[in-house]
Amino acid sequence: MEKIAVKVDDLTVAYNYKPVLWDIDLQIPEGVLMAIVGPNGAGKSTLIKAILGILKPIAGSVTIFDKPYKSQRKHVAYVPQKGSVDWDFPTTALDVVMMGTYGGLGWIKRPGIKQKKSALEALEKVGMLSFKSRQISQLSGGQQQRIFLARALVQDASIYFMDEPFQGVDATTEVAIINILKELRKAGKTVVVVHHDLQTVPEYFDWVTFLNVKKIATGAVKDIFNDDNLTKTYGINYKVSIQK
Amino acid sequence: MSDAQFEIQLIACLVAVACAIPGTFLVLRKMAMISDAISHSILPGIVVGFFLTQDLNSPLLILLAAITGVLTVVFVEKIQQTKLVKEDTAIGLVFPALFSIGVILIAKFANDVHLDVDAVLLGELAFTPFDRVYYGEVDLGPKSLWVIGSILLVTLILLFAFFKELKLSTFDAGLATSLGFSPVILHYGLMSVASITTVGAFDAVGAILVVALMIAPAASAYLLTTNLKKMIGLACFFGVLSAISGYWIANFLDASIAGSITTMLGIVFLIIYLFAPSKGLIAVLYREKQQRIEVSLITFLLHLKNHTEKRERHVNHLNEHINWQKVRSKTVLTLALKNNMILITDNIVSLTKKGEEFTSKAIEYILTNEDSLIENMKDDFFLFRG
Ligand SMILES: Nc1ncnc2c1ncn2[C@@H]1O[C@H](COP(=O)(O)OP(=O)(O)OP(=O)(O)O)[C@@H](O)[C@H]1O
Ligand SMILES: [Mg+2]
């Protein structure tokens, strides 16, 4: 059997004692490009934050390649939901991408030429090199999303968590981003993406997790991406035309 | 300039810089109110510290008072976490409570000593040169200078050591956590520095000026730059500028130094708020006006493209057709002409090749709902703007 990249056991997370994730068991095999789908408020962002130790669960455990997250930080990159930061912050696109290198540097050490070089490469990869000196509030929504992606790329991790990287981007950017994600998978990386557009799931992803407070199903898209699971997750009678 | 005058200004400048550094991060974290809370709620800490040490500049007093400051932050956060009230309400609940405890302590026990509420709130810069440190017979300078100097030195060392961590956790606390830079530690570190600076400076300049020195220069700098390092530098500069000019104005008017410095901080902020090149009020209003004209221009060009009939394109008829006031159509016409978008022959307006190109592209963007791209296009096409 292939290696398990992320293993979540009996995970329960609550805000103010109200559980928003209930008893989640989840195994993400190494090398998959996985979508997490579920309605607004299903706990998708919460699940990612709990895996990354940003939120403390009230029960359960998470391991990354069989070790606790704390010792595996360097192998994990994170793209938060775009609205989670203040884009008026006085800084440039290049500087934000450089932040991805901070984890490798550790406390106190400053980024140098090497870090700058990898940041510039990542900017080039997402097609944002010419915007490197732009103040981040002067970027469009799609461009900001690309900057976040570039920041995750410089982390040079084995597992990537992305919270709605396609939010508010146009068709061209969406294709550009998905191509980069597919490239990551080709290089053997594991990519986990919170995704809202159900139509594109079969085309973009090979693995999927249905989530709505509880885990509904997880597995290969070709096996479990069906109307039954969609209905269980979204509550209404769901029909998607799946192009096979 | 006498020695005393020089020392007063030097102390004021050091306080200004020591405040501007944590102040910049407070402003960026939208926590300006918290510095106000800290500055008032340190009072009970100062009083208790004073009972124990009988010395307003003792390190123990500074430590005790700084702990009260950090406790304020903890209380505010605890109250906020109950979700019953918002942050500003929580601040409004905590600091008057602590402040009044301090006032009562002073009134009950400290009537006969040199410690009163006015001194804590307003300080007295003018007296700072009289309280001096001696090593044997040697005069080492005013005590305040040493206190503030040490605090500033520590602040600078921390800033250089943890600049990247502070920047990251201020911008994106989530990423900071996932990379292993605990935002909680950085948050309380920053709060401790803010508290210690407030306590160290209150004796010289008073709690109110401390708040003003933390917030006003940083808020001014925020309007002028898009670079964090420059923002810190500018904040320090504005603090020092206000300190020195405030001192001389007070000297000239025979007024309170702290009061004059606070006034100068306000004036500097007001000037920048009005005149800052891109974020200032005037620039914003100007940009809005320009955008209105540019929208009119696009509407006008679209009209020209849609109507080939001469009747619709006669200069005099444009007013009626697009229903604009004379002035407006004139501005729009001139702008279009200046940018080579239109030609006027025998009072009939027609699009130039450039105008055609621009308009077709604009239509395409409007149809595909990518209006934001029109902004980029404007940069390419408009040499002269509104
Ligand atoms: N900081 C918070 N405090 C209290 N409740 C929260 C907080 N953040 C999220 N919640 C609640 O937790 C639940 C799950 O939120 P979460 O953000 O994980 O949903 P999501 O699936 O990512 O939704 P979306 O698709 O809208 O991003 C929601 O009911 C939300 O209201
Ligand atoms: Mg979410």
XYZ file of C-alpha atoms and ligand atoms in Angstrom:
662
model
C 0.000 0.000 0.000
C 1.149 3.555 -0.630
C 2.354 5.778 2.181
C -0.124 7.831 4.181
C 0.788 11.521 4.095
C -1.788 12.833 6.553
C -3.633 10.806 9.143
C -6.427 12.324 11.210
C -7.904 10.301 14.093
C -11.121 11.036 15.963
C -10.643 14.755 15.483
C -13.205 17.023 17.140
C -12.894 20.806 17.009
C -15.178 23.281 18.732
C -15.532 27.040 18.820
C -16.901 28.075 22.207
C -17.897 24.506 23.037
C -19.970 24.104 19.884
C -18.402 21.324 17.827
C -17.930 22.295 14.194
C -15.995 19.151 13.300
C -17.137 15.902 14.802
C -15.063 12.779 15.164
C -13.202 13.021 11.877
C -11.157 10.042 10.707
C -9.253 10.736 7.547
C -6.272 9.314 5.716
C -4.731 11.150 2.805
C -2.425 8.944 0.718
C 0.829 10.435 -0.492
C 0.835 11.862 -4.001
C -2.862 12.619 -4.439
C -4.437 15.862 -5.565
C -7.412 15.985 -3.236
C -10.459 18.249 -3.096
C -12.292 18.901 0.157
C -15.893 19.743 -0.679
C -18.799 20.731 1.506
C -21.247 23.603 1.991
C -20.332 26.955 3.600
C -19.692 26.491 7.281
C -19.056 22.759 6.863
C -15.757 23.099 8.669
C -13.386 22.813 5.692
C -11.154 25.704 6.755
C -11.382 24.514 10.336
C -10.172 21.040 9.349
C -7.101 22.465 7.615
C -6.363 24.811 10.510
C -6.632 21.958 12.982
C -4.281 19.784 10.919
C -1.763 22.650 10.840
C -1.997 23.287 14.565
C -3.491 26.751 14.096
C -6.538 25.595 16.065
C -6.388 23.298 19.064
C -8.745 20.329 18.768
C -10.698 19.253 21.864
C -10.092 15.630 20.958
C -8.208 13.523 18.456
C -4.806 13.570 16.853
C -3.103 14.414 13.585
C 0.064 12.944 12.156
C 2.046 13.917 9.092
C 4.039 10.975 7.702
C 3.465 9.165 11.020
C 4.895 11.973 13.156
C 3.162 14.840 14.967
C 2.793 18.044 12.985
C 5.221 19.966 15.198
C 8.185 17.913 14.041
C 7.061 17.921 10.402
C 6.509 21.645 9.842
C 9.129 21.882 7.119
C 7.220 19.389 4.971
C 3.962 21.308 5.008
C 2.921 24.463 3.135
C -0.284 26.417 3.638
C -2.293 28.819 1.507
C -4.924 30.467 3.745
C -8.275 31.760 2.548
C -7.560 35.094 0.887
C -9.764 37.138 3.185
C -7.779 36.083 6.240
C -5.113 38.779 5.917
C -5.051 42.568 5.693
C -4.033 43.387 2.120
C -3.389 47.020 3.086
C -0.356 45.877 5.055
C 2.684 47.914 3.955
C 4.598 45.311 2.005
C 5.318 44.173 -1.549
C 4.460 41.048 -3.510
C 8.056 39.824 -3.363
C 8.173 40.344 0.383
C 5.021 38.290 0.934
C 6.449 35.439 -1.145
C 9.690 35.636 0.871
C 7.639 34.919 3.997
C 7.355 31.349 2.727
C 11.079 30.925 3.399
C 10.845 32.013 7.048
C 9.971 28.526 8.284
C 13.212 27.093 6.924
C 15.180 29.935 8.481
C 13.844 29.575 11.999
C 13.861 32.323 14.626
C 16.026 35.455 14.299
C 17.874 34.520 11.079
C 17.087 36.902 8.215
C 16.357 35.884 4.631
C 19.288 36.429 2.264
C 20.145 36.156 -1.412
C 19.265 32.477 -1.636
C 15.784 33.062 -0.230
C 15.268 36.017 -2.525
C 16.263 33.938 -5.520
C 13.775 31.177 -4.744
C 11.059 33.778 -4.129
C 11.726 35.309 -7.546
C 11.580 31.873 -9.159
C 8.233 31.167 -7.510
C 6.914 34.531 -8.691
C 7.987 33.676 -12.205
C 6.277 30.307 -11.995
C 2.932 31.901 -11.160
C 3.445 34.588 -13.795
C 3.787 37.449 -11.335
C 7.429 38.408 -11.723
C 6.664 41.813 -13.208
C 4.551 42.642 -10.136
C 7.270 41.893 -7.614
C 7.578 45.453 -6.295
C 3.839 46.192 -6.245
C 2.251 46.988 -2.935
C -0.090 44.070 -2.289
C -3.286 46.140 -2.059
C -2.670 47.255 -5.629
C -2.991 43.714 -6.931
C -6.257 42.274 -8.232
C -7.917 39.428 -6.329
C -6.593 36.808 -8.734
C -3.091 38.252 -8.532
C -3.216 38.165 -4.737
C -4.215 34.527 -4.952
C -1.190 33.825 -7.183
C 1.079 35.548 -4.682
C -0.221 33.244 -1.958
C 0.401 30.263 -4.221
C 3.962 31.444 -4.909
C 4.514 31.812 -1.176
C 3.503 28.182 -0.681
C 5.744 27.090 -3.556
C 8.880 28.591 -1.983
C 8.206 26.546 1.125
C 9.235 23.590 -1.035
C 7.122 21.213 1.034
C 5.857 17.679 0.517
C 2.256 18.468 1.425
C 0.337 21.564 0.358
C -2.881 22.738 1.977
C -4.802 25.374 0.044
C -7.984 27.034 1.228
C -10.014 28.035 -1.820
C -7.170 29.034 -4.144
C -9.681 29.538 -6.961
C -11.772 32.063 -5.067
C -12.412 35.098 -7.250
C -9.975 34.222 -10.038
C -10.747 34.356 -13.739
C -10.687 31.347 -16.068
C -7.111 31.933 -17.229
C -5.752 32.143 -13.702
C -7.738 29.073 -12.684
C -6.115 27.061 -15.462
C -2.693 28.446 -14.565
C -3.152 27.485 -10.919
C -4.481 24.001 -11.609
C -1.565 23.330 -13.947
C 0.844 24.218 -11.177
C -1.029 21.935 -8.782
C -0.894 19.086 -11.288
C 2.824 19.683 -11.682
C 3.214 19.382 -7.914
C 1.390 16.056 -7.980
C 3.631 14.878 -10.798
C 6.619 15.680 -8.625
C 5.183 13.330 -6.009
C 3.732 15.998 -3.712
C 0.433 15.712 -1.897
C -1.962 18.592 -2.513
C -5.142 19.223 -0.519
C -7.482 21.897 -1.847
C -10.728 23.287 -0.439
C -12.855 23.546 -3.542
C -16.321 24.922 -4.234
C -16.921 24.292 -7.928
C -18.313 20.756 -8.003
C -18.420 20.693 -11.809
C -14.636 20.760 -12.077
C -13.864 18.198 -9.378
C -13.545 15.166 -11.733
C -11.441 17.160 -14.165
C -9.003 18.658 -11.640
C -8.698 16.116 -8.834
C -8.084 12.400 -8.400
C -9.088 12.223 -4.730
C -11.953 13.796 -2.837
C -13.274 14.191 0.706
C -16.873 15.103 1.416
C -17.230 17.041 4.624
C -20.137 18.481 6.548
C -19.308 18.663 10.255
C -18.768 14.904 9.971
C -16.786 13.191 7.281
C -19.233 11.857 4.713
C -16.818 10.007 2.444
C -13.248 10.013 1.225
C -11.598 8.198 -1.632
C -10.812 8.210 -5.327
C -12.935 10.598 -7.374
C -13.878 7.866 -9.830
C -15.224 5.677 -7.028
C -17.054 8.030 -4.724
C -17.820 11.296 -6.534
C -21.481 10.542 -7.104
C -24.930 11.988 -6.531
C -25.440 9.891 -3.438
C -22.484 11.415 -1.559
C -23.276 14.867 -2.872
C -26.812 14.605 -1.574
C -25.574 13.386 1.803
C -23.169 16.332 2.001
C -25.267 19.177 0.672
C -28.600 17.968 1.992
C -30.563 18.626 -1.167
C -31.053 16.287 -4.054
C -27.863 16.918 -5.899
C -27.203 16.097 -9.512
C -23.965 16.817 -11.304
C -23.275 15.625 -14.761
C -19.982 13.862 -14.444
C -18.062 13.690 -17.685
C -16.153 10.474 -17.728
C 20.687 76.448 24.297
C 21.474 75.459 27.866
C 22.468 71.988 28.999
C 19.080 71.485 30.603
C 17.304 72.449 27.388
C 19.423 70.024 25.428
C 18.757 67.228 27.913
C 15.020 67.793 27.849
C 14.964 67.583 24.062
C 17.170 64.529 24.042
C 14.872 62.745 26.497
C 11.804 63.746 24.490
C 13.406 62.426 21.280
C 14.392 59.107 22.852
C 10.868 58.686 24.229
C 9.497 59.485 20.765
C 11.595 56.790 19.095
C 10.972 54.246 21.869
C 7.226 54.790 21.416
C 7.157 54.896 17.608
C 8.578 51.374 17.225
C 5.958 49.391 19.167
C 3.397 51.990 18.021
C 3.921 51.035 14.378
C 3.012 47.422 15.092
C 0.063 48.425 17.278
C -1.325 50.551 14.449
C -0.844 47.762 11.900
C -2.548 45.295 14.230
C -5.423 47.776 14.656
C -4.738 47.858 18.381
C -4.318 51.599 18.880
C -6.915 51.589 21.651
C -4.947 49.058 23.660
C -2.105 51.540 24.230
C -4.616 53.949 25.715
C -5.825 51.203 28.032
C -2.289 50.266 29.072
C -1.312 53.870 29.760
C -4.166 54.287 32.251
C -4.276 50.906 33.883
C -0.594 50.912 34.851
C -1.505 53.393 37.597
C -2.200 50.811 40.348
C 1.050 49.048 39.434
C 2.919 52.323 39.788
C 1.322 53.086 43.139
C 2.057 49.659 44.595
C 5.567 49.795 43.174
C 6.047 53.219 44.707
C 4.994 51.991 48.163
C 7.554 49.236 47.900
C 10.454 51.211 46.458
C 9.773 54.909 47.190
C 11.410 55.634 43.827
C 9.544 56.387 40.618
C 12.481 55.250 38.485
C 13.196 51.975 40.222
C 13.362 48.934 37.944
C 11.060 47.008 40.301
C 8.384 49.683 39.972
C 8.745 49.644 36.199
C 8.414 45.870 36.171
C 5.346 45.829 38.448
C 3.619 48.524 36.444
C 4.472 46.817 33.151
C 2.920 43.603 34.461
C -0.270 45.555 35.201
C -0.148 46.738 31.583
C 0.139 43.208 30.228
C -2.607 42.057 32.618
C -4.853 44.710 31.094
C -4.350 43.098 27.710
C -5.114 39.669 29.161
C -8.320 40.925 30.851
C -9.456 42.627 27.662
C -8.911 39.449 25.676
C -10.670 37.264 28.260
C -13.722 39.517 28.297
C -13.706 39.599 24.516
C -13.534 35.812 24.297
C -16.878 35.512 26.055
C -18.299 37.044 22.844
C -20.689 39.104 24.965
C -19.019 42.405 24.067
C -16.740 43.762 21.358
C -13.076 44.662 21.854
C -13.571 48.404 22.347
C -16.232 47.717 24.963
C -13.917 45.280 26.744
C -11.175 47.933 26.779
C -13.661 50.472 28.091
C -14.553 48.106 30.922
C -11.044 47.171 31.995
C -9.021 50.343 32.077
C -11.342 52.636 34.052
C -11.591 49.864 36.672
C -7.816 49.544 37.038
C -7.278 53.287 36.748
C -9.773 54.042 39.497
C -8.140 51.478 41.778
C -4.916 53.431 41.265
C -6.629 56.761 41.982
C -8.171 55.391 45.185
C -4.834 53.966 46.316
C -3.169 57.334 45.802
C -5.957 59.252 47.549
C -5.980 56.897 50.545
C -2.310 56.237 51.114
C -0.134 58.591 49.145
C -1.409 62.009 50.155
C 1.863 63.073 51.656
C 4.242 61.745 49.021
C 5.321 63.024 45.656
C 2.842 61.090 43.554
C -0.379 62.440 42.174
C -2.662 61.603 39.305
C -1.743 64.736 37.346
C 1.928 63.846 37.467
C 1.213 60.378 36.131
C -1.044 61.564 33.319
C 0.889 64.627 32.226
C 4.425 64.108 33.517
C 6.799 67.017 33.690
C 9.538 67.090 31.112
C 10.839 70.381 32.381
C 11.853 68.806 35.709
C 13.683 65.799 34.257
C 17.164 67.430 34.229
C 16.988 67.946 38.026
C 16.760 64.289 38.979
C 20.258 63.082 38.188
C 22.375 59.964 38.532
C 25.786 60.219 40.232
C 28.644 57.757 40.295
C 30.526 58.890 43.368
C 31.040 62.554 42.535
C 30.638 62.200 38.803
C 27.393 63.459 37.248
C 26.132 60.844 34.803
C 23.141 62.840 33.544
C 19.397 62.806 34.186
C 17.839 59.625 35.540
C 15.066 59.664 32.904
C 17.691 59.655 30.188
C 19.102 56.421 31.556
C 15.704 54.800 32.008
C 14.468 55.709 28.549
C 17.836 55.047 26.953
C 17.924 51.496 28.329
C 14.349 50.796 27.257
C 15.051 52.132 23.779
C 18.183 50.018 23.512
C 16.283 46.854 24.447
C 13.468 47.767 22.033
C 15.955 48.254 19.199
C 17.685 44.948 19.893
C 14.340 43.130 19.946
C 13.249 44.884 16.757
C 16.389 43.849 14.880
C 16.291 40.309 16.223
C 12.598 39.644 15.624
C 11.736 41.941 12.738
C 10.833 39.112 10.390
C 8.772 37.297 13.031
C 6.879 40.464 13.968
C 6.181 41.258 10.342
C 4.935 37.753 9.572
C 2.729 37.392 12.638
C 1.251 40.849 12.135
C 0.456 40.187 8.487
C -0.597 36.536 8.650
C -0.897 34.989 12.104
C -2.139 31.706 10.615
C 0.974 31.184 8.502
C 3.145 32.256 11.440
C 1.602 29.510 13.578
C 1.935 26.851 10.910
C 5.607 27.756 10.428
C 6.253 27.510 14.154
C 6.486 31.215 15.059
C 4.014 31.403 17.908
C 1.954 34.586 17.414
C 0.957 34.394 21.073
C 4.552 34.796 22.223
C 5.117 37.631 19.751
C 1.862 39.292 20.768
C 2.719 39.277 24.457
C 6.292 40.275 23.668
C 4.983 43.323 21.851
C 2.534 44.081 24.661
C 5.342 43.832 27.214
C 7.510 46.254 25.247
C 4.580 48.658 24.909
C 3.880 48.419 28.642
C 7.490 48.847 29.720
C 7.918 51.813 27.379
C 4.750 53.404 28.736
C 5.867 52.949 32.327
C 9.422 54.086 31.649
C 8.232 57.193 29.875
C 5.301 58.282 32.030
C 7.455 59.954 34.677
C 9.052 62.168 32.073
C 6.280 62.830 29.599
C 3.085 61.486 31.181
C 0.768 58.720 30.115
C -1.229 60.818 27.642
C 1.787 61.913 25.611
C 2.989 58.307 25.549
C -0.231 57.239 23.851
C -0.002 60.106 21.373
C 3.649 59.272 20.619
C 2.797 55.628 19.994
C -0.155 56.162 17.693
C 0.072 59.507 15.860
C 3.525 59.134 14.216
C 2.763 55.557 13.132
C -0.630 56.576 11.756
C 1.025 59.435 9.840
C 3.733 57.159 8.459
C 1.118 54.582 7.398
C -0.374 57.146 5.027
C 2.952 57.822 3.337
C 4.598 54.509 2.605
C 4.004 50.949 1.494
C 7.148 49.571 3.075
C 7.252 48.433 6.688
C 10.860 49.457 7.332
C 10.217 52.918 5.917
C 7.051 53.126 7.984
C 9.028 52.535 11.175
C 11.674 55.054 10.088
C 9.105 57.689 9.212
C 7.214 57.121 12.463
C 10.441 57.727 14.421
C 11.131 60.826 12.333
C 7.669 62.317 12.923
C 7.944 61.573 16.640
C 11.301 63.335 16.884
C 10.120 66.224 14.710
C 7.083 66.797 16.939
C 9.170 66.436 20.088
C 11.690 69.093 19.089
C 9.250 71.535 17.519
C 6.838 70.994 20.414
C 9.579 71.765 22.878
C 10.456 75.092 21.266
C 6.842 76.128 20.882
C 6.295 75.424 24.578
C 9.412 77.408 25.335
C 8.201 80.313 23.241
C 4.639 80.301 24.561
C 5.660 79.357 28.096
C 3.228 76.423 27.891
C 3.336 72.761 28.912
C 5.942 70.842 26.916
C 3.947 67.618 26.809
C 0.896 69.591 25.682
C 2.808 71.310 22.861
C 4.320 68.042 21.668
C 0.874 66.420 21.597
C -0.443 69.378 19.615
C 2.426 69.115 17.141
C 1.730 65.392 16.707
C -1.853 66.275 15.871
C -0.814 68.976 13.418
C 1.693 66.714 11.646
C -0.951 64.018 11.321
C -3.541 66.472 10.020
C -1.184 67.803 7.350
C -0.305 64.304 6.190
C -3.912 63.157 6.356
C -4.833 65.971 3.991
C -1.848 66.008 1.652
C -0.395 62.472 1.528
C 0.251 61.697 -2.158
C -1.891 58.601 -2.572
C -3.742 57.901 0.677
C -4.384 61.528 1.686
C -7.875 63.003 1.697
C -7.204 65.426 -1.147
C -5.592 62.750 -3.312
C -8.534 60.427 -2.691
C -11.078 63.101 -3.585
C -9.083 64.040 -6.664
C -8.907 60.416 -7.751
C -12.645 60.006 -7.319
C -13.262 63.027 -9.498
C -10.862 61.725 -12.106
C -12.562 58.344 -12.098
C -15.949 59.982 -12.602
C -14.585 61.818 -15.635
C -13.006 58.673 -17.022
C -16.236 56.738 -16.680
C -17.963 59.562 -18.544
C -15.287 59.373 -21.203
C -15.820 55.655 -21.717
C -19.580 56.141 -21.881
C -19.034 58.856 -24.438
C -16.722 56.726 -26.584
C -19.165 53.819 -26.451
C -21.890 56.164 -27.625
C -19.762 57.242 -30.576
C -19.063 53.669 -31.509
C -22.717 52.716 -31.341
C -23.973 55.608 -33.466
C -22.742 56.119 -36.959
C -25.426 58.714 -37.784
C -23.956 62.217 -38.070
C -26.886 63.677 -36.152
C -25.894 61.728 -33.049
C -22.298 62.823 -33.244
C -22.659 66.574 -33.616
C -20.833 68.442 -30.881
C -23.878 70.468 -29.873
C -26.132 67.475 -29.677
C -23.929 65.504 -27.386
C -25.204 67.402 -24.387
C -28.796 66.469 -25.042
C -28.054 62.927 -26.011
C -25.973 61.789 -23.161
C -27.707 64.241 -20.933
C -24.702 65.919 -19.368
C -24.161 69.422 -18.215
C -22.131 71.639 -20.528
C -19.051 71.715 -18.306
C -18.963 67.955 -18.058
C -19.186 67.368 -21.808
C -16.522 69.958 -22.385
C -14.112 68.306 -19.944
C -14.800 64.933 -21.504
C -14.340 66.237 -25.052
C -11.066 67.924 -24.172
C -9.792 64.823 -22.439
C -10.687 62.616 -25.399
C -9.004 65.039 -27.779
C -5.873 65.319 -25.673
C -5.547 61.545 -25.611
C -6.042 61.267 -29.346
C -9.220 59.245 -28.972
C -11.431 61.409 -31.193
C -11.352 63.736 -34.167
C -13.627 66.721 -34.675
C -14.249 67.732 -38.264
C -17.000 70.270 -39.053
C -18.320 69.850 -35.538
C -18.833 66.137 -36.113
C -17.047 63.885 -33.656
C -15.586 60.582 -34.755
C -13.292 57.998 -33.181
C -9.637 57.808 -34.177
C -7.981 54.463 -34.688
C -6.691 54.538 -31.124
C -10.163 55.462 -29.913
C -11.668 52.541 -31.831
C -9.171 50.146 -30.351
C -9.695 51.367 -26.818
C -13.468 51.248 -27.097
C -13.594 47.745 -28.589
C -11.403 46.449 -25.800
C -13.490 48.195 -23.164
C -16.679 46.662 -24.582
C -15.093 43.253 -24.535
C -14.104 43.615 -20.890
C -17.515 44.909 -19.888
C -19.223 42.011 -21.659
C -16.987 39.415 -20.037
C -17.458 41.037 -16.653
C -13.785 41.788 -16.218
C -14.257 45.468 -15.490
C -11.166 45.531 -13.332
C -9.033 45.060 -16.427
C -10.274 48.388 -17.769
C -8.176 50.050 -15.069
C -5.016 48.444 -16.452
C -6.008 49.375 -19.963
C -6.470 52.990 -18.919
C -2.843 53.064 -17.831
C -1.816 52.017 -21.329
C -4.077 54.396 -23.220
C -4.319 57.546 -21.162
C -1.328 59.808 -21.387
C -3.208 62.714 -19.889
C -5.624 62.045 -17.107
C -8.639 64.081 -15.910
N -13.421 32.066 14.930
C -14.614 31.438 14.993
N -15.374 31.547 16.098
C -16.567 30.910 16.189
N -17.091 30.144 15.224
C -16.379 30.000 14.088
C -15.110 30.637 13.913
N -14.636 30.318 12.689
C -15.571 29.513 12.140
N -16.610 29.314 12.964
C -17.788 28.471 12.705
O -17.309 27.165 12.447
C -18.027 26.574 11.380
C -17.067 26.070 10.320
O -16.364 27.177 9.761
P -15.309 27.024 8.592
O -14.707 28.363 8.350
O -14.398 25.908 8.887
O -16.263 26.618 7.372
P -15.892 26.412 5.845
O -16.347 25.042 5.504
O -14.468 26.745 5.584
O -16.857 27.462 5.153
P -16.627 28.402 3.852
O -16.977 27.557 2.685
O -17.627 29.486 4.053
O -15.220 28.873 3.861
C -19.012 27.613 10.905
O -20.274 27.309 11.443
C -18.495 28.905 11.460
O -19.556 29.751 11.754
Mg -13.479 28.257 4.580
